[in-house]
Amino acid sequence: MTLTGNDEHTGRPRRRPRTGRRRRPVAILIGLTLAGGLLLTGCGASDSNGSSTNGSNKSGGRGFPQPAPNRTSGTSQGEQKNTPTGDASREFAPSPDYLSTFALDVDTASYGYARRALADGRLPEASTVRPEEFVNSFRQDYRRPDGNGFSVTVDGARTREKDWSLVRVGLATRDAASSGERPPAALTFVIDISGSMGEPGRLDLAKDALGVMTDRLRDDDSIAVVTFSDEARTVLPMTRLGHHRDRIYDAIRGLEPTESTNLGAGVRTGYATAVKGLREGATNRVVLISDALANTGETDADAILENISTARREHGITLFGVGVGSEYGDALMERLADKGDGHTTYVSTIEDARKVFCEQLPQNIDLTARDAKAQVAFDPETVKQFRLIGYDDRQVADEDFRNDRVDGGEVGPGHTVTALYAVRTRPGASGHLATASVRWLDPDTRAPHEESGQLETGSLDEDLWTSSTRLQVDAVAAYFADDLRTGDDKANPLPGALPLGELADRAHRVASAAEDKAVDDLANAVERASGLMG
């Protein structure tokens, strides 16, 4: 069952964090699970209390965590004696930490690159697998808001592992198709023309997609083109399309691969070109198209971004990274996008490229929210443990949820953001389970807004694999990513996980119900991975 909330923050003054509290990034979600806690089997308990109403406390009047800094618990917050080892994202958070806070992320590059690797007959490197990007690669059916900002959907289903459920927090922006007149776009394309881009499926894809995109942009949009190999140069300064489309077509057709990859010079020159051609009232964005295999000049993401920090902070220029190539610098591209107030995707076919630059053009160039963060408060009366699946690099300290100086994520129209949690409920517990809140800044006025939604234990579907089709798709994507990251290490799998072969069968059944080519592709990818893993 789906629960949605209404605006809980319209002009409310920002609250200051309590003094004397230790800043504790939720990225850690620290603490080891109770002995034997992950070995439970069977069906979870449920109740029939139904759902909560928006914005109210339906936990029988007992206190439960509110979005930071409004904690109601008097216990020590996150004071743990044990230090986790290995991948901290695979740990479950025990009491007394019942808040989870992260910056929104609409990246999908990890899933696209994993599909490319599997199609080439190899498993993706575990370090390139980010579960949230797998989940966020699929269409959702969340209610959308009328204006800028987000709707909030909270639902979930019980797994077949006793007391464990998957809880889904779904955020959606307004539909790009009905968004009316978007602001004009001022796009600076920074295009890698190094020797490695000569491989089929790299520069050729970019040229084809950019040509089609130029056909679809409006006369009041502007484009600049910067290229880089061993050095960078501005091929086309910021040019209003109007009657100048032929100049843009000529610039695109003239792109040819040359020498090494000085990505740092390309980004630096790209931002300088974007600042020079800055348009007030327009969406100013740098679009980086590269395999991100930097081998000349500055190669560290932080150092590259330090050179263009003024353009980001003072002019609000955001970065959209488009990855290409069978060999791809995933970590560098993701770091650039995260710190460049943008997002990434990955393309490997003409179909992918045209989808990104044509069908999804509004959501990839326009903005409906800046510095967006989410916080989920679990009720300690009903929840014993939880784990956020993914978002490892997007964690925010709980007390910084309402600190608007702390960076969040930038989101455009037509986007959805999904966060999945593995949640262990207390045996026989019933009532309020969680409250999910999202906070963002208006892209024009920078005014803060919030929206929230709640979930009751009685609203959990009784069986994940008979729940809504879209929730099942998300579960398959999350379990698949977790399996690719885990490999042969099965010490701490997600509750309710299936062996990869069984997951492939489940994926095909879900794909049949979804009638969605993207879900067919997911099922085929799971099947390929199952064959490669044996």
XYZ file of C-alpha atoms in Angstrom, residues 189-441:
253
model
C 29.452 20.101 -24.432
C 32.915 18.963 -23.358
C 33.756 16.095 -25.692
C 36.629 13.640 -25.341
C 38.364 13.200 -28.708
C 41.359 11.245 -27.408
C 42.600 8.183 -29.278
C 40.577 5.751 -27.158
C 37.366 7.483 -28.303
C 37.930 6.093 -31.783
C 36.595 2.703 -30.651
C 33.104 1.993 -32.050
C 30.477 2.952 -29.499
C 32.240 6.061 -28.239
C 32.711 9.218 -30.297
C 30.473 7.934 -33.089
C 27.587 7.571 -30.618
C 28.139 11.076 -29.311
C 28.166 12.626 -32.779
C 24.982 10.873 -33.844
C 23.097 11.764 -30.658
C 24.273 15.376 -30.616
C 23.138 15.826 -34.207
C 19.657 14.510 -33.406
C 19.539 16.562 -30.209
C 20.360 19.740 -32.121
C 17.273 19.094 -34.268
C 15.112 18.976 -31.147
C 16.440 21.926 -29.160
C 14.552 25.199 -29.322
C 15.680 28.328 -31.129
C 16.254 30.110 -27.803
C 18.602 27.362 -26.522
C 22.372 27.790 -26.811
C 25.231 25.352 -27.364
C 28.998 25.597 -26.985
C 31.432 22.823 -27.936
C 34.787 22.163 -26.253
C 37.030 19.256 -27.232
C 39.995 17.759 -25.443
C 42.718 15.207 -26.078
C 46.255 16.142 -24.969
C 44.973 19.730 -24.709
C 41.572 21.434 -24.794
C 40.112 23.996 -27.146
C 36.804 25.744 -27.689
C 35.519 24.627 -31.076
C 32.296 26.634 -30.837
C 31.612 29.461 -28.349
C 28.168 29.734 -26.800
C 25.860 30.036 -29.816
C 22.103 30.618 -29.852
C 20.536 27.982 -32.097
C 18.125 30.276 -33.927
C 19.500 30.489 -37.453
C 22.883 28.987 -36.514
C 22.143 25.275 -36.483
C 24.419 24.688 -39.480
C 27.389 26.003 -37.458
C 26.584 23.496 -34.730
C 26.178 20.602 -37.189
C 29.545 21.479 -38.735
C 31.230 21.532 -35.322
C 29.798 18.106 -34.470
C 30.675 16.545 -37.829
C 34.256 17.772 -37.495
C 34.950 15.813 -34.310
C 37.708 13.230 -34.864
C 39.765 11.207 -32.333
C 43.385 12.261 -31.886
C 45.801 11.699 -28.983
C 45.842 11.269 -25.165
C 43.209 12.181 -22.552
C 43.738 15.417 -20.629
C 40.343 15.373 -18.954
C 41.348 18.037 -16.454
C 42.081 20.520 -19.228
C 38.784 19.670 -20.904
C 36.719 20.286 -17.761
C 38.612 23.490 -16.954
C 38.173 24.900 -20.460
C 34.569 23.714 -20.577
C 33.643 25.602 -17.436
C 35.520 28.700 -18.581
C 33.523 28.591 -21.816
C 30.281 28.081 -19.875
C 31.019 31.076 -17.625
C 31.870 33.255 -20.604
C 28.596 32.285 -22.284
C 26.549 32.344 -19.067
C 22.885 33.203 -19.631
C 20.774 34.691 -16.870
C 17.440 32.906 -16.485
C 18.709 29.850 -18.384
C 19.746 26.394 -17.222
C 23.534 26.538 -17.530
C 25.050 23.081 -17.669
C 28.309 21.433 -18.704
C 27.795 18.069 -20.443
C 30.921 15.898 -20.288
C 31.074 13.024 -22.805
C 34.055 10.772 -22.167
C 35.346 7.316 -21.314
C 36.970 9.107 -18.315
C 40.284 7.329 -18.826
C 42.380 10.353 -17.904
C 46.090 9.763 -18.562
C 47.537 13.239 -19.119
C 47.587 16.351 -16.942
C 45.500 16.440 -13.768
C 43.753 13.109 -13.150
C 42.374 13.547 -9.626
C 38.683 14.487 -9.468
C 39.018 16.773 -6.445
C 41.908 18.669 -7.989
C 40.060 19.035 -11.296
C 36.954 20.333 -9.557
C 38.895 22.740 -7.353
C 39.865 24.609 -10.503
C 36.228 25.224 -11.389
C 34.703 25.647 -7.920
C 33.803 29.291 -8.538
C 31.748 28.386 -11.615
C 29.852 25.812 -9.588
C 29.237 27.866 -6.484
C 28.762 31.375 -7.811
C 27.122 30.678 -11.157
C 25.239 27.460 -10.376
C 26.634 25.631 -13.400
C 25.938 21.914 -13.032
C 27.648 18.896 -14.583
C 26.039 16.049 -16.501
C 28.440 13.176 -17.162
C 27.839 10.742 -20.030
C 30.095 7.697 -19.959
C 31.003 5.639 -23.021
C 33.332 2.779 -23.917
C 33.969 -0.838 -22.950
C 36.812 0.423 -20.750
C 35.414 3.249 -18.653
C 36.739 5.352 -15.771
C 33.650 4.894 -13.638
C 35.075 6.150 -10.337
C 36.415 9.381 -11.830
C 33.218 10.202 -13.715
C 31.043 9.518 -10.663
C 33.250 11.695 -8.466
C 33.139 14.547 -10.958
C 29.348 14.409 -11.188
C 28.806 14.131 -7.428
C 31.049 17.092 -6.691
C 29.887 18.968 -9.773
C 26.272 19.134 -8.558
C 25.089 16.814 -11.311
C 24.543 13.223 -12.312
C 25.861 10.541 -14.638
C 24.588 8.015 -17.106
C 26.246 5.502 -19.423
C 25.484 4.770 -23.071
C 26.682 1.883 -25.193
C 24.322 1.924 -28.181
C 22.775 4.440 -30.569
C 19.443 3.689 -28.894
C 20.898 4.554 -25.451
C 22.472 7.764 -26.711
C 19.349 9.017 -28.464
C 17.280 8.236 -25.369
C 19.603 10.310 -23.157
C 19.991 13.299 -25.503
C 16.528 13.302 -27.053
C 13.771 11.502 -25.148
C 15.201 12.380 -21.727
C 16.505 15.802 -22.718
C 14.261 17.866 -20.366
C 15.125 15.884 -17.250
C 18.827 15.916 -18.101
C 19.129 19.662 -18.659
C 16.416 21.284 -16.504
C 16.311 21.472 -12.691
C 13.359 21.297 -10.327
C 15.292 20.929 -7.057
C 18.734 21.792 -5.716
C 20.601 20.294 -2.763
C 17.899 17.686 -2.172
C 18.329 15.339 0.800
C 16.211 12.557 2.264
C 15.913 11.406 5.853
C 14.108 8.323 7.104
C 13.193 8.048 10.806
C 12.448 4.480 11.904
C 10.267 3.835 14.950
C 12.328 2.033 17.647
C 9.150 0.456 19.019
C 8.665 -1.546 15.815
C 12.103 -1.600 14.122
C 15.071 -3.546 15.465
C 17.580 -3.120 12.607
C 17.785 -1.581 9.161
C 20.151 -1.223 6.247
C 20.057 1.344 3.461
C 20.833 -0.437 0.206
C 23.425 1.641 -1.627
C 24.002 5.407 -1.501
C 27.394 4.654 0.048
C 28.974 7.851 -1.274
C 25.924 10.049 -0.675
C 25.578 9.850 3.103
C 24.912 13.020 5.109
C 25.234 13.558 8.869
C 21.797 13.335 10.443
C 22.041 16.785 11.999
C 22.800 18.293 8.569
C 19.449 17.351 7.059
C 18.277 20.957 7.480
C 21.704 22.543 7.064
C 21.307 24.055 3.607
C 25.016 24.766 3.357
C 25.620 21.018 3.156
C 25.525 19.745 -0.406
C 22.645 17.567 -1.593
C 21.590 16.308 -5.016
C 20.248 18.149 -8.056
C 17.142 16.658 -9.660
C 15.278 17.498 -12.868
C 11.708 17.024 -14.093
C 10.548 13.496 -14.839
C 13.009 11.916 -12.429
C 12.251 9.434 -9.694
C 14.542 8.520 -6.807
C 14.105 5.228 -4.983
C 15.771 4.170 -1.733
C 15.336 0.597 -0.530
C 15.883 -0.475 3.062
C 16.182 -3.945 4.535
C 14.227 -3.599 7.783
C 14.020 -6.089 10.634
C 10.889 -5.522 12.702
C 10.515 -6.576 16.306
C 8.619 -9.878 16.655
C 4.900 -9.216 16.740
C 5.373 -5.441 16.517
C 2.608 -3.356 14.993
C 1.941 0.311 14.397
C 4.073 3.114 12.993
C 7.181 1.896 11.161
C 8.866 4.883 9.495
C 8.546 8.503 8.425
C 10.398 9.577 5.266
C 11.116 13.256 4.582
C 12.742 15.043 1.663
C 14.152 18.579 1.781
C 15.192 20.651 -1.210
C 15.874 24.210 -2.340
